[in-house]
Coordinates of C-alpha atoms in Angstrom, one line a residue:
M633 CA -39.4 1.9 46.1
S634 CA -41.9 1.2 49.0
S635 CA -41.6 4.8 50.1
K636 CA -43.1 6.1 46.8
T637 CA -46.8 6.8 46.5
P638 CA -48.5 3.7 45.1
D639 CA -49.6 4.1 41.4
L640 CA -53.4 4.8 41.1
P641 CA -55.5 2.5 38.9
L642 CA -56.1 3.8 35.4
H643 CA -59.8 4.4 35.9
D644 CA -59.1 6.4 39.0
V645 CA -56.6 8.6 37.2
F646 CA -59.0 9.5 34.3
G647 CA -62.3 9.2 36.3
L648 CA -63.4 6.2 34.3
T649 CA -65.1 3.0 35.3
P650 CA -62.8 0.0 35.3
Q651 CA -64.7 -1.5 32.3
T652 CA -64.3 1.8 30.3
A653 CA -60.7 2.2 31.3
G654 CA -60.0 -1.3 29.9
R655 CA -61.6 -0.4 26.6
V656 CA -59.5 2.8 26.4
L657 CA -56.3 0.9 27.0
R658 CA -57.1 -1.8 24.4
T659 CA -58.0 0.9 21.8
L660 CA -54.8 2.8 22.6
L661 CA -52.7 -0.2 22.1
R662 CA -54.5 -1.0 18.8
I663 CA -54.2 2.5 17.2
C664 CA -50.8 3.4 18.6
Q665 CA -48.3 3.8 15.7
E666 CA -45.3 3.0 18.0
G667 CA -44.5 -0.6 18.7
I668 CA -45.2 -1.7 22.3
A669 CA -43.9 -4.7 24.1
V670 CA -44.4 -5.7 27.7
T671 CA -42.0 -8.3 29.3
G672 CA -41.7 -10.0 32.6
P673 CA -38.7 -9.3 34.9
D674 CA -36.8 -12.0 32.9
A675 CA -37.2 -9.9 29.7
R676 CA -39.4 -12.5 28.1
I677 CA -42.3 -11.0 26.0
E678 CA -45.8 -11.2 27.6
M679 CA -47.7 -8.8 25.3
V680 CA -47.2 -6.8 22.1
N681 CA -49.5 -4.5 20.1
P682 CA -50.4 -4.5 16.4
A683 CA -47.7 -1.9 15.6
F684 CA -45.1 -4.2 17.0
T685 CA -46.1 -6.8 14.4
A686 CA -46.3 -4.2 11.6
I687 CA -42.7 -2.9 12.4
T688 CA -41.0 -6.2 13.2
G689 CA -42.9 -8.7 11.0
Y690 CA -43.4 -11.0 14.0
T691 CA -47.0 -12.0 15.1
A692 CA -47.9 -12.1 18.8
D693 CA -48.0 -15.9 18.8
E694 CA -44.4 -16.0 17.4
V695 CA -42.9 -13.8 20.1
L696 CA -44.9 -14.5 23.3
G697 CA -42.6 -16.2 25.7
Q698 CA -39.5 -15.4 23.7
P699 CA -36.7 -13.3 25.1
M700 CA -36.6 -9.7 23.9
N701 CA -33.2 -10.3 22.2
I702 CA -35.0 -12.2 19.5
L703 CA -34.9 -8.8 17.8
K704 CA -31.2 -8.3 18.3
S705 CA -29.3 -7.1 15.2
D706 CA -25.7 -7.8 16.3
R707 CA -24.8 -4.2 15.4
H708 CA -24.1 -3.4 19.0
D709 CA -21.4 -5.0 21.3
E710 CA -21.9 -6.3 24.8
A711 CA -20.7 -3.1 26.3
F712 CA -23.7 -1.3 24.7
Y713 CA -26.3 -3.7 26.2
N714 CA -24.5 -3.8 29.6
A715 CA -24.6 0.0 29.8
M716 CA -28.3 0.0 28.8
W717 CA -29.3 -2.5 31.5
R718 CA -27.1 -0.7 34.1
R719 CA -28.9 2.6 33.4
L720 CA -32.3 0.9 33.5
G721 CA -31.5 -0.7 36.9
E722 CA -30.2 2.6 38.3
T723 CA -33.0 5.0 37.1
G724 CA -35.8 2.7 35.9
H725 CA -35.7 4.3 32.5
W726 CA -33.6 4.2 29.3
E727 CA -34.1 5.7 25.9
G728 CA -31.9 6.0 22.8
E729 CA -31.3 4.9 19.2
I730 CA -30.8 1.2 18.6
W731 CA -30.6 -1.2 15.7
N732 CA -32.9 -4.2 15.8
R733 CA -33.7 -6.9 13.1
R734 CA -37.0 -7.7 11.5
K735 CA -38.3 -11.2 11.0
N736 CA -37.1 -11.1 7.3
G737 CA -33.5 -10.4 8.5
E738 CA -33.5 -6.7 7.7
A739 CA -31.7 -4.6 10.2
Y740 CA -33.4 -1.3 11.0
P741 CA -32.9 1.7 13.3
E742 CA -35.5 2.5 16.0
W743 CA -35.9 5.0 18.8
L744 CA -36.6 2.9 21.9
T745 CA -37.8 3.9 25.4
I746 CA -37.8 1.3 28.2
A747 CA -39.4 1.8 31.6
S748 CA -39.4 -0.7 34.5
I749 CA -42.6 -1.3 36.4
H750 CA -42.4 -2.1 40.1
N751 CA -44.8 -3.6 42.7
D752 CA -45.6 -2.0 46.0
N753 CA -42.4 -3.6 47.5
G754 CA -40.2 -2.0 44.8
A755 CA -39.4 -5.2 42.9
V756 CA -39.4 -5.2 39.1
I757 CA -42.5 -7.0 37.8
N758 CA -42.5 -5.8 34.2
Y759 CA -40.6 -3.9 31.6
L760 CA -42.5 -1.7 29.1
G761 CA -40.8 -1.0 25.8
V762 CA -42.1 1.6 23.3
F763 CA -40.3 2.1 19.9
S764 CA -40.7 3.9 16.6
D765 CA -39.2 2.9 13.3
L766 CA -36.6 5.4 12.1
T767 CA -36.0 3.9 8.7
G768 CA -38.1 6.6 6.9
L769 CA -36.4 9.4 8.9
K770 CA -33.0 8.0 8.1
R771 CA -33.9 7.8 4.4
S772 CA -34.9 11.4 4.4
Q773 CA -31.7 12.4 6.1
D774 CA -29.8 10.5 3.5
I775 CA -31.6 12.3 0.7
I776 CA -30.8 15.6 2.3
H777 CA -27.2 14.6 2.8
Q778 CA -27.0 13.6 -0.8
H779 CA -28.3 16.9 -2.1
T780 CA -26.0 18.7 0.3
Y781 CA -22.8 16.8 -0.3
Q782 CA -23.2 15.0 -3.7
D783 CA -22.9 16.3 -7.3
S784 CA -26.2 15.6 -9.0
L785 CA -24.7 15.0 -12.4
T786 CA -21.8 12.6 -11.6
S787 CA -22.9 11.4 -8.1
L788 CA -19.4 12.3 -7.0
P789 CA -18.7 14.3 -3.7
N790 CA -19.2 18.0 -4.3
R791 CA -17.1 20.9 -3.1
H792 CA -18.6 20.9 0.5
L793 CA -17.8 17.2 1.1
F794 CA -14.4 17.5 -0.5
L795 CA -13.4 20.4 1.8
D796 CA -14.7 18.4 4.8
R797 CA -12.6 15.4 3.9
L798 CA -9.6 17.5 3.1
S799 CA -9.8 19.1 6.6
V800 CA -9.9 15.6 8.2
A801 CA -7.0 14.3 6.1
L802 CA -4.9 17.4 6.9
R803 CA -5.3 16.8 10.6
Q804 CA -4.3 13.2 10.2
T805 CA -1.3 14.3 8.0
L806 CA -0.1 16.7 10.6
T807 CA -0.5 14.2 13.4
E808 CA 1.1 11.3 11.7
G809 CA 3.8 13.2 9.8
T810 CA 2.7 11.9 6.4
A811 CA 1.9 13.8 3.2
L812 CA -1.1 14.3 0.9
A813 CA -1.7 15.8 -2.5
V814 CA -4.5 18.0 -3.9
I815 CA -4.9 17.9 -7.7
C816 CA -7.0 20.4 -9.5
L817 CA -8.2 19.3 -13.0
D818 CA -9.8 21.4 -15.6
L819 CA -10.9 20.1 -19.0
D820 CA -9.2 21.9 -21.9
R821 CA -11.5 24.0 -24.2
F822 CA -14.6 22.4 -22.8
K823 CA -16.7 25.4 -23.7
L824 CA -16.2 24.6 -27.4
I825 CA -17.9 21.2 -26.8
N826 CA -20.9 22.8 -25.1
D827 CA -21.2 25.4 -27.8
S828 CA -20.8 22.9 -30.7
L829 CA -22.6 19.8 -29.4
G830 CA -24.9 21.2 -26.8
H831 CA -25.1 21.0 -23.0
V832 CA -26.7 17.6 -23.0
A833 CA -23.6 16.2 -24.8
G834 CA -21.4 18.1 -22.4
D835 CA -23.1 16.5 -19.5
V836 CA -22.6 13.0 -21.0
I837 CA -18.9 13.7 -21.3
L838 CA -18.7 15.1 -17.8
S839 CA -20.3 12.0 -16.4
E840 CA -18.0 9.7 -18.4
V841 CA -15.0 11.8 -17.2
G842 CA -16.1 11.3 -13.6
A843 CA -16.5 7.5 -14.1
R844 CA -13.0 7.2 -15.7
L845 CA -11.3 9.2 -13.0
A846 CA -13.1 7.2 -10.2
T847 CA -11.4 4.0 -11.4
L848 CA -8.0 5.6 -10.7
M849 CA -8.7 6.4 -7.0
R850 CA -7.8 4.4 -4.0
Q851 CA -10.4 3.8 -1.2
A852 CA -8.7 6.5 0.9
D853 CA -8.8 9.1 -1.9
T854 CA -11.5 11.5 -2.8
L855 CA -12.6 12.5 -6.3
S856 CA -14.9 15.6 -6.5
R857 CA -16.6 17.6 -9.1
F858 CA -16.3 21.2 -8.0
S859 CA -18.3 22.9 -10.7
G860 CA -18.7 22.9 -14.5
D861 CA -15.7 21.0 -16.0
A862 CA -13.5 21.4 -12.8
F863 CA -12.7 18.3 -10.8
S864 CA -10.5 17.9 -7.7
M865 CA -8.7 15.0 -6.2
L866 CA -7.4 14.3 -2.7
L867 CA -4.7 11.7 -2.5
A868 CA -4.1 10.8 1.1
D869 CA -1.1 9.2 2.9
L870 CA 1.4 9.7 0.1
R871 CA 4.8 8.0 0.3
D872 CA 6.4 10.4 -2.1
P873 CA 5.2 13.4 -4.3
E874 CA 6.1 11.2 -7.2
D875 CA 3.0 9.1 -6.5
A876 CA 0.8 12.2 -7.2
A877 CA 2.6 12.6 -10.5
H878 CA 2.0 9.0 -11.4
V879 CA -1.8 9.5 -10.8
A880 CA -1.7 12.7 -12.9
G881 CA -0.1 10.8 -15.7
R882 CA -2.7 8.0 -15.5
V883 CA -5.4 10.7 -15.6
L884 CA -4.1 12.1 -18.8
T885 CA -3.8 8.6 -20.3
S886 CA -7.3 7.8 -19.3
L887 CA -8.8 10.9 -20.8
A888 CA -6.9 10.4 -24.1
A889 CA -9.3 7.7 -25.2
P890 CA -12.1 9.1 -27.3
F891 CA -15.6 9.8 -25.8
T892 CA -18.6 8.7 -27.9
V893 CA -21.5 11.2 -28.0
H894 CA -24.4 10.7 -30.4
D895 CA -22.3 8.2 -32.4
Q896 CA -19.6 10.8 -32.7
E897 CA -16.1 10.4 -31.3
V898 CA -15.0 13.4 -29.2
Y899 CA -11.4 13.9 -28.0
I900 CA -10.7 16.0 -24.9
S901 CA -7.7 16.7 -22.7
A902 CA -7.1 18.2 -19.3
S903 CA -4.6 20.4 -17.4
L904 CA -3.8 19.4 -13.9
G905 CA -2.2 21.3 -11.0
I906 CA -0.6 19.5 -8.0
T907 CA 0.1 20.8 -4.5
I908 CA 1.6 18.8 -1.6
A909 CA 0.7 19.2 2.1
P910 CA 2.3 20.0 4.5
T911 CA 5.1 21.3 2.2
D912 CA 2.9 23.8 0.3
G913 CA 0.5 24.6 3.1
T914 CA -1.8 23.2 5.8
I915 CA -5.0 25.1 5.2
P916 CA -7.7 23.7 2.8
A917 CA -8.4 27.0 1.0
Q918 CA -4.7 27.6 0.6
L919 CA -4.0 24.2 -0.9
L920 CA -6.9 24.5 -3.4
Q921 CA -5.6 27.9 -4.4
N922 CA -2.1 26.5 -4.9
A923 CA -3.4 23.6 -7.0
E924 CA -5.4 26.0 -9.2
M925 CA -2.4 28.2 -9.7
A926 CA -0.4 25.2 -10.8
M927 CA -3.2 24.1 -13.1
Y928 CA -3.2 27.5 -14.8
R929 CA 0.6 27.2 -15.3
A930 CA 0.0 23.8 -16.9
K931 CA -2.5 25.4 -19.3
E932 CA 0.0 28.2 -20.1
A933 CA 2.6 25.5 -20.9
G934 CA 0.5 24.1 -23.6
R935 CA -2.4 22.1 -21.9
N936 CA -2.7 18.3 -21.7
N937 CA -0.1 18.1 -18.9
F938 CA 0.4 18.7 -15.2
H939 CA 2.4 21.1 -13.1
F940 CA 3.5 21.2 -9.5
F941 CA 2.9 24.2 -7.4
T942 CA 6.5 24.0 -6.0
E943 CA 8.8 24.3 -9.0
D944 CA 11.8 22.6 -7.4
L945 CA 9.6 19.7 -6.3
G946 CA 8.1 19.5 -9.7
N947 CA 11.5 19.4 -11.4
R948 CA 12.7 16.7 -9.0
V949 CA 9.6 14.5 -9.6
L950 CA 9.7 15.1 -13.4
G951 CA 13.4 14.2 -13.4
R952 CA 12.6 10.9 -11.7
L953 CA 9.7 10.3 -14.2
R954 CA 12.0 11.0 -17.1
M955 CA 14.6 8.6 -15.6
E956 CA 11.8 6.0 -15.3
N957 CA 10.7 6.6 -18.9
D958 CA 14.3 6.4 -20.1
L959 CA 14.8 3.1 -18.1
R960 CA 11.8 1.6 -19.9
K961 CA 13.2 2.7 -23.3
A962 CA 16.6 1.4 -22.3
L963 CA 15.2 -2.1 -21.7
A964 CA 13.4 -2.0 -25.0
K965 CA 16.5 -0.8 -26.9
S966 CA 19.0 -3.1 -25.1
E967 CA 21.1 -0.2 -23.7
F968 CA 22.4 -2.3 -20.8
V969 CA 25.7 -4.1 -20.7
L970 CA 27.4 -6.3 -18.1
H971 CA 30.9 -5.8 -16.7
Y972 CA 32.6 -8.6 -14.7
Q973 CA 34.6 -8.0 -11.5
P974 CA 37.2 -10.9 -11.1
K975 CA 37.3 -12.9 -7.9
V976 CA 40.9 -13.9 -7.1
N977 CA 42.1 -16.7 -4.9
L978 CA 44.6 -15.3 -2.3
T979 CA 46.6 -18.5 -2.2
T980 CA 46.9 -19.5 -5.8
G981 CA 46.5 -16.1 -7.5
Q982 CA 44.0 -17.7 -9.9
V983 CA 40.8 -16.0 -11.0
T984 CA 38.1 -18.4 -9.7
G985 CA 35.0 -16.5 -10.7
M986 CA 33.5 -13.1 -11.2
E987 CA 30.6 -10.9 -10.2
A988 CA 28.2 -9.6 -13.0
L989 CA 27.6 -5.9 -12.6
V990 CA 25.1 -4.0 -14.8
R991 CA 25.9 -0.8 -16.5
W992 CA 23.6 1.5 -18.5
V993 CA 25.0 3.1 -21.7
S994 CA 22.8 6.1 -22.4
P995 CA 22.1 7.3 -26.0
S996 CA 24.6 10.1 -25.2
G997 CA 27.3 7.5 -24.6
R998 CA 27.4 8.2 -20.8
M999 CA 28.0 5.2 -18.7
V1000 CA 25.3 5.5 -16.0
P1001 CA 26.4 3.8 -12.7
P1002 CA 24.0 1.4 -11.0
V1003 CA 23.6 3.7 -7.9
E1004 CA 21.7 6.1 -10.1
F1005 CA 19.1 3.7 -11.6
I1006 CA 18.9 0.5 -9.6
P1007 CA 16.9 2.1 -6.7
L1008 CA 14.4 3.5 -9.1
A1009 CA 14.2 0.2 -10.9
E1010 CA 13.4 -1.4 -7.5
E1011 CA 10.6 1.1 -6.8
T1012 CA 9.0 0.9 -10.2
G1013 CA 9.3 -2.9 -10.6
L1014 CA 11.5 -2.6 -13.6
I1015 CA 14.1 -4.5 -11.7
L1016 CA 12.1 -7.7 -12.6
P1017 CA 12.7 -7.6 -16.4
L1018 CA 16.1 -6.0 -15.9
G1019 CA 17.1 -8.7 -13.4
E1020 CA 15.9 -11.4 -15.8
W1021 CA 18.0 -9.9 -18.6
I1022 CA 21.1 -9.7 -16.3
L1023 CA 20.8 -13.3 -15.2
E1024 CA 20.4 -14.6 -18.8
E1025 CA 23.2 -12.5 -20.2
A1026 CA 25.6 -13.4 -17.3
C1027 CA 24.8 -17.1 -17.9
R1028 CA 25.5 -16.9 -21.6
A1029 CA 28.7 -15.0 -21.1
T1030 CA 29.9 -17.4 -18.5
R1031 CA 29.1 -20.3 -20.8
R1032 CA 31.3 -18.7 -23.5
L1033 CA 34.1 -17.9 -21.1
N1034 CA 34.1 -21.5 -19.7
A1035 CA 34.0 -23.2 -23.1
S1036 CA 37.8 -24.0 -23.2
R1037 CA 38.6 -23.9 -19.5
L1038 CA 39.5 -26.9 -17.4
N1039 CA 38.6 -25.1 -14.2
P1040 CA 35.3 -23.4 -15.0
L1041 CA 34.5 -20.0 -13.5
K1042 CA 31.5 -19.3 -11.3
V1043 CA 29.5 -16.2 -12.0
A1044 CA 27.8 -14.3 -9.1
V1045 CA 24.5 -12.5 -10.0
N1046 CA 22.8 -10.1 -7.5
F1047 CA 19.2 -10.7 -6.7
S1048 CA 17.1 -7.9 -5.2
P1049 CA 14.3 -8.3 -2.6
R1050 CA 11.7 -7.6 -5.3
Q1051 CA 13.1 -10.5 -7.4
L1052 CA 12.9 -12.9 -4.6
E1053 CA 9.2 -12.1 -4.1
Q1054 CA 8.4 -13.3 -7.7
P1055 CA 6.1 -16.3 -8.0
G1056 CA 7.9 -19.2 -9.7
L1057 CA 11.4 -17.7 -9.4
T1058 CA 13.1 -21.0 -9.0
A1059 CA 11.5 -22.4 -12.2
K1060 CA 12.4 -19.2 -14.1
V1061 CA 16.1 -19.5 -13.0
L1062 CA 16.3 -23.2 -14.0
E1063 CA 14.7 -22.3 -17.4
I1064 CA 17.4 -19.7 -18.0
L1065 CA 20.1 -22.1 -17.1
A1066 CA 18.7 -24.7 -19.5
R1067 CA 18.3 -22.1 -22.3
T1068 CA 21.9 -20.9 -21.9
G1069 CA 23.4 -24.3 -21.2
L1070 CA 25.2 -23.1 -18.0
P1071 CA 25.4 -25.8 -15.3
S1072 CA 23.8 -24.8 -12.0
S1073 CA 27.1 -25.4 -10.2
Q1074 CA 28.5 -22.4 -12.1
L1075 CA 25.9 -19.9 -10.9
E1076 CA 26.0 -18.1 -7.5
V1077 CA 23.1 -15.9 -6.3
E1078 CA 24.2 -12.9 -4.3
I1079 CA 21.7 -11.4 -1.8
T1080 CA 21.9 -8.7 0.9
E1081 CA 20.3 -8.8 4.3
S1082 CA 17.5 -6.5 3.1
V1083 CA 15.8 -9.4 1.4
F1084 CA 14.9 -10.8 4.8
L1085 CA 13.1 -7.7 6.1
S1086 CA 10.0 -8.3 4.0
G1087 CA 9.7 -12.0 4.8
F1088 CA 12.4 -14.3 6.2
E1089 CA 10.5 -17.5 5.6
T1090 CA 9.7 -16.6 1.9
A1091 CA 13.4 -15.9 1.3
K1092 CA 14.4 -19.1 3.0
T1093 CA 12.1 -21.2 0.9
I1094 CA 13.3 -19.8 -2.4
L1095 CA 17.0 -19.9 -1.5
T1096 CA 16.7 -23.4 -0.2
A1097 CA 15.0 -24.4 -3.5
L1098 CA 17.8 -22.8 -5.5
S1099 CA 20.5 -24.5 -3.3
E1100 CA 18.9 -27.9 -3.8
Q1101 CA 19.4 -27.4 -7.6
G1102 CA 23.1 -26.9 -7.1
I1103 CA 23.1 -23.1 -7.2
S1104 CA 25.2 -21.5 -4.4
V1105 CA 24.2 -18.6 -2.3
A1106 CA 26.4 -15.7 -1.2
L1107 CA 25.5 -13.1 1.5
D1108 CA 26.7 -9.8 0.2
D1109 CA 27.6 -6.7 2.3
F1110 CA 27.7 -8.8 5.5
G1111 CA 27.8 -6.5 8.6
T1112 CA 26.3 -3.4 7.0
G1113 CA 22.7 -4.0 7.7
Y1114 CA 20.7 -6.1 10.2
S1115 CA 23.3 -8.8 10.5
S1116 CA 22.2 -11.9 12.4
L1117 CA 23.9 -15.2 12.9
T1118 CA 20.4 -16.7 12.4
Y1119 CA 20.8 -16.1 8.7
L1120 CA 24.0 -18.2 8.7
K1121 CA 22.4 -20.9 10.7
R1122 CA 19.1 -21.3 9.0
L1123 CA 19.9 -20.4 5.4
P1124 CA 21.8 -22.4 2.7
I1125 CA 24.6 -19.7 2.5
S1126 CA 28.0 -20.9 1.3
T1127 CA 29.8 -17.5 1.0
L1128 CA 30.1 -14.4 3.1
K1129 CA 31.2 -11.2 1.4
I1130 CA 32.8 -8.5 3.5
D1131 CA 31.7 -5.0 2.5
K1132 CA 34.2 -2.5 1.1
S1133 CA 33.4 -0.1 3.8
F1134 CA 35.2 -2.3 6.3
I1135 CA 38.1 -3.1 4.0
D1136 CA 38.7 0.7 3.4
G1137 CA 40.0 1.2 7.0
L1138 CA 42.4 -1.7 7.0
P1139 CA 44.8 -2.1 8.7
D1140 CA 44.9 1.1 10.7
D1141 CA 41.2 1.4 11.8
R1142 CA 40.9 -0.8 14.9
D1143 CA 37.2 -1.2 14.6
D1144 CA 37.3 -2.2 11.0
A1145 CA 40.2 -4.6 11.7
A1146 CA 38.3 -6.2 14.6
I1147 CA 35.1 -6.6 12.5
V1148 CA 36.9 -8.1 9.5
S1149 CA 38.9 -10.5 11.8
S1150 CA 35.7 -11.6 13.5
V1151 CA 33.8 -12.2 10.3
I1152 CA 36.7 -14.3 8.9
S1153 CA 36.8 -16.3 12.1
I1154 CA 33.0 -16.9 12.1
A1155 CA 33.1 -18.0 8.4
A1156 CA 36.0 -20.4 9.1
N1157 CA 34.1 -22.0 12.1
L1158 CA 31.0 -22.4 10.0
G1159 CA 32.8 -23.8 7.0
L1160 CA 31.9 -20.8 4.8
E1161 CA 34.0 -19.1 2.1
I1162 CA 34.9 -15.5 2.8
V1163 CA 35.4 -12.9 0.1
A1164 CA 36.7 -9.4 0.7
E1165 CA 35.3 -6.7 -1.6
G1166 CA 37.0 -3.4 -2.6
V1167 CA 40.6 -4.4 -2.0
E1168 CA 42.7 -1.5 -3.4
S1169 CA 46.1 -1.7 -1.6
L1170 CA 48.8 -4.3 -0.8
V1171 CA 48.5 -3.5 3.0
Q1172 CA 44.9 -4.5 2.9
L1173 CA 45.7 -7.6 1.1
D1174 CA 48.5 -8.5 3.5
F1175 CA 46.0 -8.1 6.4
L1176 CA 43.6 -10.5 4.7
R1177 CA 46.3 -13.1 3.9
A1178 CA 47.5 -13.1 7.5
R1179 CA 44.0 -14.0 8.6
N1180 CA 43.5 -16.6 5.9
C1181 CA 40.7 -15.0 3.9
C1182 CA 40.1 -18.3 2.2
G1183 CA 37.6 -17.3 -0.5
G1184 CA 39.8 -14.5 -2.0
F1185 CA 39.1 -11.0 -2.9
Q1186 CA 37.7 -8.5 -5.4
G1187 CA 39.0 -5.1 -6.0
Y1188 CA 40.9 -2.5 -8.2
L1189 CA 44.2 -3.8 -6.8
F1190 CA 43.8 -6.7 -9.3
S1191 CA 41.2 -5.3 -11.8
K1192 CA 38.3 -3.1 -12.2
P1193 CA 35.0 -4.6 -13.6
L1194 CA 35.6 -5.4 -17.3
P1195 CA 33.4 -5.9 -20.3
E1196 CA 33.2 -9.6 -21.5
L1197 CA 35.8 -9.3 -24.2
E1198 CA 38.4 -7.5 -22.0
F1199 CA 37.7 -10.0 -19.2
A1200 CA 38.3 -12.9 -21.7
A1201 CA 41.6 -11.2 -22.7
L1202 CA 42.6 -11.0 -19.0
L1203 CA 42.0 -14.8 -18.7
E1204 CA 44.0 -15.5 -21.8
R1205 CA 47.0 -13.7 -20.4
G1206 CA 47.0 -16.2 -17.6
A1207 CA 45.2 -14.2 -14.9
C1208 CA 47.6 -15.5 -12.3
W1209 CA 49.7 -13.3 -10.1
T1210 CA 51.4 -13.2 -6.7
V1211 CA 51.7 -10.4 -4.2
E1212 CA 55.4 -10.2 -4.8
M1213 CA 54.8 -9.5 -8.5
M1214 CA 52.8 -6.4 -7.5
R1215 CA 55.2 -4.9 -5.0
P1216 CA 57.3 -2.0 -6.2

């Protein structure tokens, strides 16, 4: 710094006397619209001008001697300030946009310029800061942005902003391998409303439509009014195209309620077209065109509905929606029945219990197997009312079957992961036991390893509470999922069930034989019962008997799952057999 030409005094620069130069400087500081602050080398304030007070709200007396960070807004991290001071130290100058805070607590944006002042030896003796308030400029920018990207009637994003967000969402979709949906919505026969009630009434309805639809959107989604009575929706990060169909269905339901205009009720409907990216395209204009084409097909099909651009996809999704709707009706109309799979003791040949298995008898008389509807019931949450019905019906049937038995049977009921997440599940189970009169010792809860994937500790707490009430716990399909001996050590499990997929290969498949033998050995060492599922041949049974499968077996070798009355008839016949009786 010492090599630089020394700064000339102000009066020498302008050809003024020192006294006149001082007056000029004081006047300049007073009339300047930018805030000015001078600090010492320690960044403590030594002087401010009136504009500083006008912008920040602090008087000179309140800030003199205070560090400059009295204005700090906490909107910038330490890295920001470190970079600012590093630049200032290297060049003697820094300028940029920064957020500070007024005395009243309001954060505001400003454009700040800082220069360091040095003495003849090059040492920093002062810092000079000059700043202007950007609040008005930002507000003007916001107004311009609003006019550019916002619909003036509904305050929703307009076509320009929608396309911008769609482009961003598409890039994210292609990068992350997810999916998104674009829904095009057009109100049905809206021109008649404008012609009969007037455009003012039409605007009222359009505003209300926008408000209703907005409540259906997630934070990541975008609802836009494109023009007239046309709206578009962007649904980001879809798990399944069915999610878009659910939203479309909720839209139709939301619009079905009447609109009140001038004390008059008006009913409207809408036609919706749905397209999925990247399946149907990856270009915004292409997706919008696809959605519009699907929307016009919805109008041609009778209006007040939705249509997918890809017909095969639409058929699959609509098929699932029909299945879901049928499931809801089936619950209301009691179309479900329980069948019971006997559990047989290998040593005594006695039926010691049974597993309750749900079946759906459709109105056509078809017996719908669980594999077709249980996964959908899980996804939609219908498994909760269905599971409660299964538990209560199984408890009632078991109470009836045990009414005249000296050795009561134990019924096993499958609990899904969704059921175990229910608040108050233990109390609900105990309430059902009390209502049906079944002792807790005659109920066994069957779970699979999948219940632990969403929360081991939650499952442990619930299963422990059930066990403490005398309800036993069986781990079903052991070995097919994420088997861990931790489950056997930390959970109140009393029974292991070997999955049918391992039994099928006995005794010839060496891997299946080794797995089954190991599981039986583990159960014996831990004092657990072991039950083999899906036993269909005598050679399989011989293999299990040779390895002392103490808990017994289930399978078609003895009996398929039976309705309650047929199961009761089986018990009345004695339900006792030996292997020798079944050999040819």
